[in-house]
Short mmCIF file of C-alpha atoms in Angstrom, two decimals:
data_model
loop_
_atom_site.label_atom_id
_atom_site.label_comp_id
_atom_site.label_asym_id
_atom_site.label_seq_id
_atom_site.Cartn_x
_atom_site.Cartn_y
_atom_site.Cartn_z
CA MET A 1 0.00 0.00 0.00
CA SER A 2 2.83 2.32 0.87
CA PHE A 3 4.49 1.75 -2.50
CA PHE A 4 1.24 2.45 -4.31
CA PHE A 5 0.64 5.59 -2.30
CA THR A 6 4.09 6.99 -3.01
CA THR A 7 3.97 6.12 -6.69
CA TYR A 8 0.54 7.63 -7.14
CA PHE A 9 1.53 10.92 -5.58
CA GLN A 10 4.75 11.21 -7.51
CA PHE A 11 2.85 10.52 -10.69
CA SER A 12 0.33 13.20 -9.89
CA TYR A 13 3.01 15.78 -9.10
CA ARG A 14 5.12 15.08 -12.11
CA TYR A 15 2.67 14.43 -14.93
CA ASN A 16 -0.80 15.68 -14.14
CA THR A 17 -0.23 19.29 -13.35
CA THR A 18 -1.00 20.47 -16.89
CA LEU A 19 -4.65 19.52 -16.44
CA GLY A 20 -7.01 22.19 -15.15
CA GLY A 21 -9.07 22.15 -11.97
CA LEU A 22 -8.63 23.19 -8.37
CA GLN A 23 -7.24 19.93 -7.03
CA LEU A 24 -4.41 19.71 -9.54
CA HIS A 25 -3.64 23.40 -9.15
CA TYR A 26 -2.99 22.70 -5.45
CA ALA A 27 -0.78 19.75 -6.32
CA GLY A 28 1.23 22.12 -8.47
CA LYS A 29 1.71 24.46 -5.51
CA VAL A 30 3.14 21.62 -3.46
CA LYS A 31 5.46 20.68 -6.28
CA SER A 32 6.75 24.24 -6.55
CA GLN A 33 7.97 24.16 -2.94
CA ILE A 34 9.41 20.64 -2.73
CA PRO A 35 11.87 19.75 -5.46
CA ASN A 36 11.63 16.24 -6.88
CA GLU A 37 14.87 15.10 -5.26
CA ALA A 38 13.49 15.93 -1.80
CA LEU A 39 9.92 14.84 -2.50
CA GLU A 40 10.52 11.09 -2.64
CA ARG A 41 12.37 10.99 0.69
CA ALA A 42 9.78 13.17 2.43
CA GLN A 43 6.88 11.17 1.04
CA SER A 44 8.51 7.91 2.08
CA ARG A 45 8.82 9.09 5.70
CA VAL A 46 5.25 10.41 5.74
CA ASP A 47 3.98 7.11 4.31
CA GLN A 48 5.76 5.25 7.08
CA LEU A 49 4.07 7.44 9.72
CA LEU A 50 0.71 7.24 7.98
CA ASP A 51 0.85 3.45 8.06
CA GLY A 52 1.10 3.65 11.85
CA LEU A 53 -1.50 6.36 12.25
CA ARG A 54 -4.07 4.81 9.92
CA SER A 55 -3.86 1.43 11.60
CA GLN A 56 -4.91 3.27 14.79
CA THR A 57 -7.58 5.42 13.25
CA ARG A 58 -9.26 2.39 11.71
CA GLN A 59 -10.15 1.51 15.31
CA LEU A 60 -11.62 4.96 16.01
CA ALA A 61 -15.29 5.04 16.89
CA SER A 62 -17.28 7.15 14.46
CA ASP A 63 -18.24 9.51 17.27
CA ALA A 64 -14.65 10.03 18.48
CA PRO A 65 -14.39 13.80 19.07
CA LEU A 66 -11.78 16.22 17.83
CA ALA A 67 -9.12 17.42 20.27
CA LEU A 68 -9.47 20.99 19.06
CA TRP A 69 -12.23 23.40 19.96
CA PHE A 70 -13.64 26.42 18.23
CA ASP A 71 -15.24 28.89 20.59
CA PRO A 72 -17.47 31.39 18.76
CA GLU A 73 -17.50 33.57 21.85
CA ALA A 74 -13.72 33.75 22.15
CA GLU A 75 -12.46 37.31 22.16
CA GLN A 76 -10.11 38.35 19.41
CA PRO A 77 -6.59 39.35 20.44
CA GLU A 78 -5.77 43.05 20.22
CA MET B 1 23.89 28.81 44.45
CA THR B 2 20.13 28.44 43.97
CA ILE B 3 17.68 31.29 43.43
CA ALA B 4 16.38 30.89 46.97
CA GLU B 5 19.94 31.10 48.36
CA ALA B 6 20.78 34.12 46.19
CA GLY B 7 17.57 35.80 47.37
CA GLN B 8 18.61 35.35 51.00
CA GLN B 9 22.04 36.82 50.25
CA LEU B 10 20.48 39.78 48.43
CA ARG B 11 18.08 40.59 51.24
CA ALA B 12 20.85 40.27 53.83
CA ARG B 13 22.91 42.75 51.73
CA ARG B 14 25.75 40.23 51.50
CA VAL B 15 25.62 40.46 47.73
CA SER B 16 24.01 42.83 45.23
CA SER B 17 22.13 42.08 42.05
CA ALA B 18 24.86 43.96 40.18
CA GLU B 19 27.47 41.60 41.64
CA LEU B 20 25.44 38.50 40.77
CA THR B 21 24.95 39.86 37.26
CA GLU B 22 28.66 40.64 36.85
CA GLN B 23 29.53 37.14 37.97
CA CYS B 24 27.15 35.63 35.42
CA LEU B 25 28.51 37.90 32.66
CA ASN B 26 32.07 36.87 33.58
CA ASP B 27 31.06 33.20 33.35
CA ILE B 28 29.44 33.84 29.98
CA ALA B 29 32.60 35.57 28.72
CA LYS B 30 34.70 32.64 29.89
CA LEU B 31 32.49 29.70 28.88
CA ASN B 32 30.40 30.83 25.93
CA PRO B 33 33.23 30.70 23.36
CA VAL B 34 33.40 26.93 23.97
CA LEU B 35 29.83 25.98 24.88
CA ASN B 36 27.93 28.49 22.68
CA ALA B 37 24.94 28.76 25.01
CA PHE B 38 24.10 32.39 24.15
CA ILE B 39 23.27 33.96 20.79
CA THR B 40 22.97 37.47 22.24
CA VAL B 41 24.36 38.87 25.51
CA THR B 42 22.81 42.12 26.76
CA ALA B 43 25.54 43.00 29.24
CA ASP B 44 25.06 46.76 29.47
CA SER B 45 21.29 46.70 29.91
CA ALA B 46 21.61 43.80 32.38
CA LEU B 47 24.01 45.71 34.60
CA ALA B 48 21.91 48.87 34.42
CA ARG B 49 18.77 46.93 35.33
CA ALA B 50 20.57 45.13 38.19
CA ARG B 51 21.64 48.48 39.68
CA GLU B 52 18.05 49.76 39.48
CA LEU B 53 16.81 46.67 41.26
CA ASP B 54 19.48 47.06 43.95
CA GLN B 55 18.24 50.59 44.53
CA GLU B 56 14.66 49.35 44.76
CA LEU B 57 15.61 46.75 47.35
CA ALA B 58 17.54 49.34 49.34
CA ALA B 59 14.41 51.53 49.27
CA GLY B 60 12.29 48.68 50.62
CA ILE B 61 10.68 47.67 47.31
CA ASP B 62 10.81 43.88 47.05
CA ARG B 63 9.28 42.29 43.95
CA GLY B 64 9.57 38.76 45.29
CA PRO B 65 11.85 35.73 44.89
CA LEU B 66 13.14 36.71 41.42
CA HIS B 67 14.07 40.26 42.48
CA GLY B 68 17.61 40.91 41.22
CA ILE B 69 18.10 37.37 39.85
CA PRO B 70 19.99 37.13 36.52
CA ILE B 71 18.15 34.98 33.99
CA ALA B 72 18.19 34.21 30.26
CA HIS B 73 15.47 33.80 27.68
CA LYS B 74 15.40 31.25 24.89
CA ASP B 75 15.88 33.18 21.68
CA LEU B 76 12.36 32.63 20.43
CA MET B 77 10.78 34.71 23.19
CA TRP B 78 10.09 38.17 21.84
CA THR B 79 12.19 40.78 23.61
CA LYS B 80 11.48 44.43 22.88
CA GLY B 81 14.41 46.03 21.04
CA VAL B 82 16.54 42.88 21.30
CA ARG B 83 17.03 40.64 18.28
CA THR B 84 15.00 37.41 18.44
CA THR B 85 16.33 34.93 15.90
CA SER B 86 14.46 31.71 16.77
CA GLY B 87 17.80 30.15 15.84
CA SER B 88 16.90 30.71 12.22
CA LYS B 89 18.33 32.58 9.26
CA ILE B 90 14.78 33.56 8.35
CA PHE B 91 14.43 35.58 11.57
CA ALA B 92 18.10 36.51 11.98
CA ASP B 93 17.39 40.26 11.91
CA PHE B 94 14.00 40.27 13.62
CA VAL B 95 13.79 42.84 16.42
CA PRO B 96 10.39 42.71 18.18
CA ASN B 97 8.61 45.90 19.19
CA ARG B 98 7.25 44.31 22.37
CA ASP B 99 8.05 41.66 24.93
CA ALA B 100 6.44 38.24 25.04
CA THR B 101 3.97 38.06 27.92
CA VAL B 102 6.22 35.66 29.82
CA VAL B 103 9.24 37.94 29.35
CA GLN B 104 7.21 40.88 30.66
CA ARG B 105 5.97 38.89 33.65
CA MET B 106 9.49 37.84 34.60
CA ALA B 107 10.77 41.40 34.22
CA ASP B 108 7.93 42.63 36.43
CA ALA B 109 8.96 40.00 38.99
CA GLY B 110 12.38 41.68 39.17
CA SER B 111 14.55 39.37 37.09
CA VAL B 112 17.57 40.69 35.18
CA MET B 113 17.78 39.57 31.53
CA LEU B 114 21.37 38.59 30.65
CA GLY B 115 20.64 37.72 27.04
CA LYS B 116 19.12 35.21 24.67
CA THR B 117 20.05 31.53 24.63
CA GLY B 118 20.71 29.41 21.57
CA LEU B 119 18.43 26.68 20.35
CA HIS B 120 17.85 24.14 17.64
CA GLU B 121 16.76 26.00 14.51
CA LEU B 122 13.14 27.14 14.98
CA ALA B 123 12.99 24.88 18.07
CA TYR B 124 12.39 22.06 15.56
CA GLY B 125 14.84 19.40 16.74
CA ILE B 126 16.60 18.05 19.79
CA THR B 127 20.33 18.33 19.03
CA SER B 128 20.88 22.13 19.22
CA ASP B 129 23.41 21.59 16.42
CA ASN B 130 22.49 24.84 14.72
CA PRO B 131 23.75 25.48 11.16
CA HIS B 132 23.32 29.25 11.48
CA PHE B 133 24.53 30.00 15.02
CA GLY B 134 26.85 27.08 15.69
CA THR B 135 26.79 23.91 17.74
CA ILE B 136 25.83 24.15 21.41
CA ARG B 137 27.93 21.83 23.60
CA ASN B 138 27.23 19.86 26.75
CA PRO B 139 29.13 21.27 29.76
CA ARG B 140 29.68 17.80 31.24
CA ASN B 141 31.52 16.79 28.07
CA PRO B 142 31.74 19.26 25.16
CA GLU B 143 31.93 16.40 22.67
CA HIS B 144 28.38 15.48 23.64
CA SER B 145 25.06 17.11 22.81
CA PRO B 146 23.27 19.27 25.39
CA GLY B 147 19.94 18.17 23.92
CA GLY B 148 17.40 20.57 22.59
CA SER B 149 15.69 22.44 21.41
CA SER B 150 16.29 24.59 24.52
CA GLY B 151 19.95 23.54 24.56
CA GLY B 152 21.40 26.97 25.31
CA SER B 153 19.05 27.38 28.27
CA GLY B 154 20.10 24.00 29.70
CA VAL B 155 23.79 24.82 29.33
CA ALA B 156 23.42 28.35 30.75
CA VAL B 157 21.75 27.04 33.90
CA ALA B 158 24.04 24.01 34.31
CA THR B 159 27.17 26.18 34.23
CA GLY B 160 25.94 29.06 36.35
CA MET B 161 25.91 31.46 33.41
CA ALA B 162 22.29 32.11 34.50
CA PHE B 163 20.26 31.17 37.56
CA LEU B 164 17.22 30.43 35.45
CA ALA B 165 16.32 30.26 31.78
CA THR B 166 13.12 30.02 29.84
CA GLY B 167 12.46 27.25 27.34
CA THR B 168 9.76 25.83 25.14
CA ASP B 169 8.72 22.20 24.85
CA THR B 170 6.80 20.84 21.86
CA GLY B 171 8.10 17.26 21.97
CA GLY B 172 10.57 17.23 24.87
CA SER B 173 12.50 20.46 24.24
CA ILE B 174 12.72 21.46 27.92
CA ARG B 175 12.98 17.99 29.48
CA VAL B 176 15.60 16.61 27.06
CA PRO B 177 18.19 19.37 27.67
CA ALA B 178 17.38 19.28 31.39
CA SER B 179 18.07 15.54 31.40
CA PHE B 180 21.24 15.75 29.27
CA CYS B 181 22.71 18.75 31.13
CA GLY B 182 21.83 17.66 34.66
CA VAL B 183 19.40 20.45 35.56
CA ALA B 184 15.70 20.66 36.36
CA GLY B 185 13.16 21.51 33.68
CA LEU B 186 9.38 21.77 33.75
CA LYS B 187 6.93 21.42 30.90
CA PRO B 188 3.91 22.86 32.69
CA THR B 189 0.29 21.97 32.02
CA TYR B 190 -0.71 22.95 28.48
CA GLY B 191 -1.92 26.55 28.44
CA LEU B 192 -0.73 27.38 31.96
CA ILE B 193 1.85 29.89 30.70
CA ASP B 194 0.74 32.47 28.16
CA ARG B 195 2.41 31.95 24.76
CA THR B 196 1.75 35.42 23.37
CA GLY B 197 4.96 36.66 21.76
CA VAL B 198 6.60 33.24 21.67
CA GLN B 199 7.48 31.97 18.18
CA PRO B 200 5.14 29.01 17.64
CA LEU B 201 6.04 25.59 16.21
CA GLY B 202 3.30 23.07 17.01
CA LEU B 203 0.24 25.19 17.66
CA SER B 204 -1.57 22.63 19.81
CA LEU B 205 1.59 21.13 21.35
CA ASP B 206 3.77 24.10 22.35
CA HIS B 207 4.44 24.70 26.04
CA VAL B 208 6.53 27.46 27.67
CA GLY B 209 8.42 26.57 30.85
CA PRO B 210 11.49 27.15 33.00
CA LEU B 211 14.87 25.43 33.42
CA ALA B 212 16.78 25.91 36.68
CA ARG B 213 19.22 24.12 38.95
CA THR B 214 16.56 22.71 41.25
CA ALA B 215 12.86 21.91 41.33
CA GLY B 216 12.57 24.46 44.13
CA ASP B 217 13.84 27.17 41.77
CA LEU B 218 11.39 26.00 39.11
CA ARG B 219 8.55 26.54 41.57
CA LEU B 220 9.69 30.14 42.14
CA ALA B 221 9.94 30.65 38.39
CA LEU B 222 6.51 29.17 37.72
CA ASP B 223 4.95 31.50 40.28
CA ALA B 224 6.31 34.43 38.28
CA MET B 225 5.50 32.98 34.86
CA SER B 226 1.87 32.05 35.45
CA ASP B 227 -1.17 32.79 37.57
CA SER B 228 -1.01 30.48 40.56
CA VAL B 229 -4.81 30.41 40.85
CA ARG B 230 -5.04 27.88 38.03
CA ARG B 231 -2.72 25.44 39.79
CA LYS B 232 -3.88 23.09 42.49
CA PRO B 233 -1.90 23.31 45.72
CA ALA B 234 0.70 20.69 46.51
CA PRO B 235 -0.30 18.15 49.16
CA ALA B 236 0.73 18.81 52.75
CA SER B 237 2.41 15.39 52.88
CA PHE B 238 3.12 12.54 50.50
CA GLY B 239 1.29 9.98 52.65
CA GLU B 240 -1.68 9.74 50.29
CA ILE B 241 0.31 10.01 47.08
CA ARG B 242 0.28 7.04 44.70
CA ILE B 243 3.20 6.94 42.27
CA GLY B 244 2.77 4.83 39.15
CA LEU B 245 5.82 2.99 37.90
CA PRO B 246 5.12 1.68 34.39
CA GLU B 247 5.63 -2.00 33.68
CA ASN B 248 5.40 -1.47 29.91
CA PHE B 249 6.95 0.90 27.35
CA TYR B 250 9.00 3.29 29.51
CA PHE B 251 11.66 0.78 30.53
CA ASP B 252 11.57 -1.35 27.35
CA THR B 253 14.34 0.35 25.37
CA ILE B 254 16.70 2.05 27.77
CA GLU B 255 20.25 2.21 29.09
CA PRO B 256 20.45 -0.06 32.17
CA ALA B 257 21.94 2.69 34.37
CA ILE B 258 18.93 4.90 33.66
CA LYS B 259 16.48 2.17 34.57
CA ASP B 260 18.31 1.60 37.87
CA ALA B 261 18.45 5.33 38.70
CA VAL B 262 14.73 5.88 38.11
CA GLN B 263 13.75 2.81 40.10
CA ASP B 264 16.03 4.00 42.92
CA ALA B 265 14.23 7.38 42.84
CA ALA B 266 10.90 5.57 43.22
CA LYS B 267 12.29 3.73 46.25
CA ARG B 268 13.38 7.06 47.72
CA ALA B 269 9.87 8.42 47.18
CA GLU B 270 8.56 5.51 49.23
CA THR B 271 10.74 6.66 52.13
CA LEU B 272 8.92 10.02 51.92
CA GLY B 273 5.65 8.21 52.54
CA ALA B 274 4.39 7.84 48.96
CA ARG B 275 3.10 4.50 47.72
CA VAL B 276 4.61 3.11 44.51
CA VAL B 277 2.30 0.99 42.38
CA THR B 278 3.11 -0.84 39.18
CA VAL B 279 0.87 0.28 36.31
CA ARG B 280 0.27 -0.55 32.68
CA VAL B 281 0.23 2.60 30.53
CA PRO B 282 -1.95 3.06 27.41
CA ASP B 283 -0.54 2.95 23.87
CA VAL B 284 2.36 5.43 24.08
CA ASP B 285 3.72 4.39 20.68
CA GLY B 286 0.35 5.38 19.22
CA LEU B 287 0.39 8.61 21.19
CA ASN B 288 3.86 9.43 19.87
CA ILE B 289 2.74 8.88 16.27
CA CYS B 290 -0.26 11.18 16.84
CA GLY B 291 1.98 13.80 18.41
CA LEU B 292 4.48 13.62 15.57
CA MET B 293 1.86 13.78 12.80
CA ILE B 294 0.21 16.76 14.49
CA LEU B 295 3.58 18.48 14.92
CA LEU B 296 4.60 17.89 11.30
CA SER B 297 1.34 19.41 10.05
CA GLU B 298 1.24 22.35 12.44
CA ALA B 299 4.89 23.30 11.96
CA ALA B 300 4.45 23.19 8.19
CA ALA B 301 1.43 25.46 8.55
CA VAL B 302 3.34 27.91 10.79
CA HIS B 303 6.29 28.15 8.39
CA GLN B 304 4.45 27.74 5.09
CA ALA B 305 4.99 31.40 4.21
CA HIS B 306 8.77 30.94 4.38
CA LEU B 307 9.06 27.56 2.69
CA HIS B 308 10.01 29.03 -0.69
CA ARG B 309 13.26 30.26 0.94
CA ARG B 310 14.58 26.71 1.02
CA ALA B 311 18.27 27.57 1.01
CA GLU B 312 17.86 29.47 4.28
CA PHE B 313 16.78 26.39 6.28
CA GLY B 314 19.06 23.75 7.74
CA GLY B 315 18.70 20.33 6.11
CA ASP B 316 17.01 18.53 9.01
CA VAL B 317 14.43 21.26 9.60
CA LEU B 318 13.67 21.58 5.89
CA ALA B 319 13.12 17.82 5.65
CA LEU B 320 10.60 17.96 8.52
CA LEU B 321 8.79 20.93 6.97
CA ASP B 322 8.60 19.08 3.64
CA GLN B 323 7.14 16.04 5.41
CA GLY B 324 4.57 18.22 7.14
CA SER B 325 3.51 19.68 3.81
CA LEU B 326 2.62 16.19 2.61
CA VAL B 327 0.43 15.05 5.52
CA PRO B 328 -3.17 14.87 4.26
CA ALA B 329 -5.63 17.04 6.19
CA ALA B 330 -7.81 14.02 6.91
CA ASP B 331 -4.92 12.34 8.70
CA TYR B 332 -4.22 15.46 10.75
CA VAL B 333 -7.86 15.50 11.85
CA ASN B 334 -7.79 11.81 12.70
CA ALA B 335 -4.56 12.23 14.66
CA GLN B 336 -6.34 14.89 16.73
CA ARG B 337 -9.30 12.54 17.28
CA GLN B 338 -7.00 9.69 18.28
CA ARG B 339 -5.22 12.08 20.65
CA ARG B 340 -8.52 12.75 22.41
CA VAL B 341 -9.21 9.00 22.80
CA LEU B 342 -5.75 8.43 24.32
CA LEU B 343 -6.23 11.44 26.59
CA GLY B 344 -9.30 9.71 28.01
CA GLU B 345 -7.30 6.51 28.57
CA PHE B 346 -4.57 8.43 30.41
CA HIS B 347 -7.13 10.21 32.59
CA ALA B 348 -8.49 6.75 33.48
CA LEU B 349 -4.97 5.69 34.48
CA PHE B 350 -4.52 8.84 36.57
CA ARG B 351 -7.67 8.03 38.55
CA LYS B 352 -5.64 5.14 40.02
CA ILE B 353 -2.44 7.13 40.58
CA ASP B 354 -1.44 10.71 41.37
CA CYS B 355 1.72 10.84 39.32
CA LEU B 356 3.90 8.72 37.08
CA PHE B 357 7.65 8.16 37.37
CA THR B 358 9.51 7.47 34.12
CA PRO B 359 12.94 8.24 32.73
CA ALA B 360 13.04 11.62 30.95
CA THR B 361 15.22 10.15 28.20
CA PRO B 362 16.14 6.52 27.51
CA ILE B 363 19.76 7.48 26.86
CA THR B 364 22.29 9.88 28.29
CA ALA B 365 23.61 12.69 26.08
CA PRO B 366 24.83 11.25 22.77
CA ARG B 367 27.96 12.49 21.03
CA ILE B 368 27.46 15.52 18.80
CA GLY B 369 26.57 14.28 15.32
CA GLN B 370 25.75 10.75 16.49
CA THR B 371 22.77 9.72 14.37
CA GLU B 372 22.34 6.12 15.56
CA ILE B 373 22.52 4.42 18.93
CA THR B 374 22.62 0.70 19.65
CA LEU B 375 20.65 -0.61 22.64
CA ASP B 376 20.41 -4.36 23.31
CA GLY B 377 21.96 -5.01 19.90
CA VAL B 378 19.29 -3.00 18.05
CA GLN B 379 20.12 0.20 16.16
CA HIS B 380 17.91 3.21 16.78
CA ASP B 381 17.62 6.68 15.24
CA THR B 382 19.06 8.95 17.95
CA ARG B 383 16.49 11.70 17.46
CA ILE B 384 13.47 9.40 17.64
CA LEU B 385 14.87 7.54 20.64
CA THR B 386 15.67 10.76 22.52
CA THR B 387 12.08 12.04 22.47
CA ARG B 388 10.39 8.63 22.83
CA LEU B 389 9.52 9.03 26.52
CA ALA B 390 8.75 12.76 26.46
CA ARG B 391 6.69 13.48 23.31
CA GLY B 392 3.47 11.84 24.47
CA PHE B 393 2.99 14.28 27.34
CA ASN B 394 2.94 17.18 24.88
CA ALA B 395 0.01 15.54 23.13
CA LEU B 396 -1.71 15.00 26.50
CA GLY B 397 -0.85 18.41 27.97
CA PHE B 398 -0.07 16.89 31.38
CA PRO B 399 2.67 18.66 33.40
CA ALA B 400 6.00 16.82 33.21
CA LEU B 401 9.09 17.61 35.24
CA SER B 402 12.64 16.38 34.64
CA ILE B 403 15.09 16.43 37.54
CA PRO B 404 18.56 14.91 37.83
CA CYS B 405 18.58 11.50 39.50
CA GLY B 406 22.10 10.20 38.94
CA SER B 407 24.91 9.85 36.43
CA SER B 408 26.12 7.20 34.03
CA ALA B 409 29.52 5.54 34.38
CA GLU B 410 30.80 8.19 31.92
CA GLY B 411 29.61 10.97 34.24
CA LEU B 412 26.69 12.01 32.04
CA PRO B 413 23.50 13.04 33.86
CA ILE B 414 20.33 10.96 34.09
CA GLY B 415 16.88 12.57 34.26
CA LEU B 416 13.81 11.42 36.16
CA GLN B 417 10.46 12.46 34.64
CA ILE B 418 7.57 13.09 37.05
CA VAL B 419 4.20 13.47 35.36
CA ALA B 420 1.06 14.69 37.11
CA ARG B 421 -2.57 15.44 36.22
CA PRO B 422 -3.36 18.77 34.48
CA PHE B 423 -2.85 21.76 36.77
CA GLU B 424 -1.17 19.58 39.40
CA ASP B 425 2.23 21.00 38.46
CA ASN B 426 2.78 21.78 42.14
CA LEU B 427 2.59 18.11 43.08
CA ALA B 428 5.31 17.21 40.56
CA LEU B 429 7.45 20.10 41.80
CA ALA B 430 6.93 19.21 45.47
CA LEU B 431 7.97 15.62 44.83
CA GLY B 432 10.97 16.87 42.85
CA GLU B 433 11.98 19.20 45.68
CA ALA B 434 11.69 16.40 48.24
CA LEU B 435 13.73 14.00 46.11
CA GLU B 436 16.54 16.47 45.44
CA ARG B 437 17.13 17.05 49.17
CA PRO B 438 20.08 15.08 50.54
CA VAL B 439 19.08 11.86 52.26
CA ALA B 440 19.14 12.34 56.04
CA ASP B 441 21.46 10.06 57.98
#
């Protein structure tokens, strides 16, 4: 799965950016900041961490809450 | 000399703040060329401020325990008119127009700012091997790392260059240098100390806290840095205190001398009246992965605006920022949800105990540049191993204290980590203070 994930993303960065649409425009932004020689190594490390995280999140109950809160009454800083 | 001892000397007029400050500045002049603890030294303003505070004390104005005490601030705390680099080329010329709230509070409490301590670039790493401002070195052995990211603060306190220094801790950045340098360091409860004017890294993981020579000095610092009303008082005695000693995870991958030292500290706590109980902790590996994924994402968000200036970042920090840019938003959200589940499991554990004793780090200070460490015949990445026992408590927000509890055969310090429930920082500090007192005959 990790191999597929990496390959798919590299493919999308390198070859699909000439197509229109919002999603591919964003992919192009990512590409502009991470050169290809750094991308593969970074993606490999992230894939490794995602394998661990996703095996945990598969066990998450559907009603598991978020650990961040938005308070509509919070005062804005000066 | 501790802050409490210096305070007694000041009030007895046996020493002045100006003399204490001069002594610290002399130590900085002598030691900083080798150890590189400070990026900026504000000698003239420190001496002028010390003289003002001496005059105040002579006139009967006493601001409290930090009055006239020379301290240092990690160089990511905004200091009005004084360059604040965050250890980064990006911010190398940044001069804030106001103080961070914590800097202001400590100035109001009468402290004297000696300067700004060095750190791992952007506080994003634990070696303090900084490509822009040089390598910070461990005072016990300059060939070894002081830890980080608050490495300069740990070194400044350990050597007497400052009585106290501020730090930040997003994945162990106060406790690791405290452990490696042989000083005390507190990551307080999440949110206890105001972060306004402190360069962020992990928005939901960052903590501001103090490093000092003793847990007693940390307590004095915390009183100045935060409102004490949010903290629960320490118990009058340790008779009802239950200390959890983990049977899983925390002693699995560790230098034997560290395991022995921490277990000895637990035995000493029993002599104070506390009860030590063996406990099984929830999934800390899972908690560490959550914490790391959240940090990668949040740090990439914080520094996104600068990421096009790639040549101005050090290689290790740039690699982490690249990784953070690639974490899908859905996984960030799920890491936050998983964090909440594990928080519930840890609260359940802390209904059976009042605090947890663990090692602060599974290793003593590695050599500078050492990227791998072998334990029990297995090779480990030094950076991952160093934060393995500390990172989880950033995700939980529980207060976590590191105090010295021994030395390795090589003379490198060992740190004990005491973790308490949220806003029970005073309990951790009280236990630390009791344990650092010499054993009575």
